[in-house]
Amino acid sequence: MSIQVFGVPVSRGVAIGRAVLVASSRVDVAHYFVAPDDLEAEVQRLKRARDAVAAELSALQRDLPDDAPAELSALLDVHLMLLHDDALAGATKDWILERHYNAEWALSAQLEVLARQFDDMEDPYLRERKADLEQVVERLLNALTASTGAAARSDAAVPRDFAGEDPLVLVASDIAPADMLQFKSSIFTGFITDVGGKTSHTAIVARSLDIPAVVGAREASRIIRQDDWVVIDGDAGVAVVNPSPIVLEEYRFRQRQSQLERARLDRLRHTPAVTLDGQSVELLANIELPVDAASALSSGAVGVGLFRTEFLFMNRNGELPGEEEQFQAYKAAVTAMQGLPVTIRTVDVGADKPLDQMSAQELRHEHTLNPALGLRAIRWSLSEPDMFSQQLRAILRASAFGKVRVLMPMVAHLSEIRAGLHAVARAREQLDRRGQAYGAVDVGAMIEVPAAAIGIDLFLRHFNFVSIGTNDLIQYTLAIDRADESVAHLYDAWHPAVLILIANTIRRARDAGRHVSICGEMAGDPAFTEVLLAMGLRSFSMHPAQIATIKQRILRTDTTRWTGRLQDILAADDPQAVVHA
Ligand code: PEP
Ligand code: MG
């Protein structure tokens, strides 16, 4: 039977594929297809892992002290039994042989199937055996990881459309922003999660992957089953599970239409973004990793307006990247942009972008009640002077290879402005002492807390440029957690207070002769293009995939027609209605 699951639309387009359910804790399990010639070896790899776990469990049992409770030995018996049960061992082998999944993926797929069967059991004793099964699978996954290095893993991977496999869509309760990154070269054509809001970082990374996505769909991972056919409608924010043939045909038609539309927009790539009345507009790219510079360039971006460096800091088992490693990463982005400017934002961790392994600071942070109001972004950097200096030196050194700007997130206080600028000056001195080269670097601030937007003149006196982070500005102005799906309907970029803050920031910056840009998600949303142009914005930074759509909008806009309406829009109870009228 066909079912619809509703959520928040975050990345446009239609994806149709078979569901791959991944437990949140297992999103980082490797997912790749195994070539036909290697299938038998993959089954053997699984078998070796099983033998290793069997030996491990037997040894545990043998070494149990004499006075150990009898339940402990019985429990190990259960684990051994589950390990060899055909429902796990046999079925996992089938996922490998029939679907060509790698062993880790096959195991997690089968675990999802079995876990649901356990959940449906009446008998509470049997229901609780699910935890045992999970422990056994965990041991197997560890044994597989121990037997295979990451390099061997990626060597074995084959591309997505291998052997005419069905396309796949990912279904998960939640995906951490850092885990999303591994989908950059993904086998998935779309995804849906139970949690998240429109500008949660998971959603932002999804948009940067340019695959249809729906978040905040609450029950999705419970309703959708492994292998169901699912349509993900990233425009409407809905997933259709096991659609009828007629609905499927309708979506396939829409999919073809949107591919044609994209191909058409692609032709605008090298057209300068100029409005009908001759106003030039700068379209920049937001990137997460140096490799994204390639798509920034090919999308026709004239620079990088936001490089979110925090993604270099995530998933590193507690070890932060050193100066040299960061320097190489920034240099790679700068050289890839071939002389175009690259705006490198200093690390912005915290709130919904945690580092996975906690440093002492994060541990403190995790235990604060309001992480979005806690030790994040520039506050964290200033509390870690050595880490901050390393990053600033790495950025400055990269500026010897192209045009670089430094951008500081979440600045609100004069003391932070002073300390941030002082840290840059200190980093320059350190490089001077070492005799290392660096170029002229403009330093800017994100305007993303209401205090900064209201007190913008203070920022304009101290910084060379400003960039408006609308994602956080909306969150903090309206007191709506951007990652919380239960209040996602209140997260409203059209709120008059938000528009007034943005308009004020742009006007004051222009009056002061300072460069001003928007790098939040509003910049890439065509619903706002005209109104932002009317406010005087001439620099937009967004995911590379959004550039062509915004450019098309700009090419069709006459700003003189809009500037006269701006005051009415800003004074309206419902600005969106006025704009649409
Ligand atoms: C923003 O807040 O608008 C922004 C661009 O920064 P981030 O989304 O990384 O918080
Ligand atoms: Mg922000």
Short mmCIF file of N, CA and C in Angstrom, two decimals, residues 46 72 81 93 135 149 173 187 207 222 317 323 345 347 352 375 379 415 421 448 454 496 504 562 575 577:
data_model
loop_
_atom_site.label_atom_id
_atom_site.label_comp_id
_atom_site.label_asym_id
_atom_site.label_seq_id
_atom_site.Cartn_x
_atom_site.Cartn_y
_atom_site.Cartn_z
N LEU A 46 33.37 -11.83 5.38
CA LEU A 46 32.33 -11.87 6.40
C LEU A 46 32.50 -13.11 7.28
N LEU A 72 25.47 -14.84 32.91
CA LEU A 72 26.49 -14.30 32.02
C LEU A 72 26.88 -15.32 30.96
N MET A 81 24.68 -18.09 19.56
CA MET A 81 23.58 -18.64 18.77
C MET A 81 23.13 -17.63 17.70
N LYS A 93 24.62 -12.83 3.91
CA LYS A 93 25.33 -13.34 2.73
C LYS A 93 24.48 -13.06 1.47
N GLN A 135 24.47 -6.03 19.73
CA GLN A 135 25.84 -6.20 20.24
C GLN A 135 26.64 -7.16 19.37
N GLY A 149 41.64 -2.19 6.05
CA GLY A 149 41.96 -0.76 6.19
C GLY A 149 41.06 0.04 5.29
N SER A 173 17.19 8.06 10.87
CA SER A 173 16.55 8.89 11.87
C SER A 173 17.22 10.26 11.88
N ILE A 187 26.57 6.85 -3.12
CA ILE A 187 25.79 5.98 -3.99
C ILE A 187 24.30 6.29 -3.85
N ARG A 207 21.92 20.11 0.52
CA ARG A 207 21.78 21.03 -0.60
C ARG A 207 23.08 21.12 -1.37
N ARG A 222 10.65 4.83 10.73
CA ARG A 222 9.85 3.76 11.31
C ARG A 222 8.88 3.20 10.26
N ASN A 317 38.54 11.75 15.68
CA ASN A 317 38.87 11.08 16.93
C ASN A 317 39.57 12.00 17.91
N GLU A 323 48.48 23.07 11.91
CA GLU A 323 48.66 24.21 10.99
C GLU A 323 49.00 23.74 9.58
N ARG A 345 36.14 31.06 6.45
CA ARG A 345 35.58 31.37 7.76
C ARG A 345 36.33 30.58 8.82
N VAL A 347 36.88 28.53 12.25
CA VAL A 347 36.08 27.37 12.64
C VAL A 347 34.80 27.76 13.40
N ASP A 352 24.51 22.67 16.36
CA ASP A 352 24.26 21.44 15.62
C ASP A 352 25.45 21.00 14.77
N LEU A 375 29.20 27.97 24.07
CA LEU A 375 30.57 28.20 23.62
C LEU A 375 30.73 27.70 22.19
N ARG A 379 33.46 32.30 19.91
CA ARG A 379 33.64 32.17 21.36
C ARG A 379 34.56 30.99 21.67
N SER A 415 34.62 43.31 22.68
CA SER A 415 35.78 42.56 23.18
C SER A 415 36.14 41.43 22.20
N LEU A 421 40.65 40.52 16.00
CA LEU A 421 41.59 41.28 15.16
C LEU A 421 43.01 41.19 15.73
N GLU A 448 25.31 37.68 12.22
CA GLU A 448 24.35 36.58 12.37
C GLU A 448 23.70 36.51 13.74
N ILE A 454 21.86 45.03 14.63
CA ILE A 454 21.36 46.31 15.17
C ILE A 454 22.53 47.27 15.39
N PRO A 496 8.89 40.22 9.35
CA PRO A 496 9.32 41.61 9.14
C PRO A 496 10.58 41.97 9.92
N ASN A 504 18.66 46.85 7.01
CA ASN A 504 19.46 47.83 7.76
C ASN A 504 20.96 47.54 7.60
N TRP A 562 11.70 47.50 -8.19
CA TRP A 562 11.58 46.94 -6.84
C TRP A 562 11.98 47.91 -5.74
N PRO A 575 5.07 40.66 4.76
CA PRO A 575 5.88 41.05 3.60
C PRO A 575 5.79 40.05 2.44
N ALA A 577 3.27 38.34 1.41
CA ALA A 577 2.05 38.56 0.63
C ALA A 577 2.24 39.78 -0.28
#
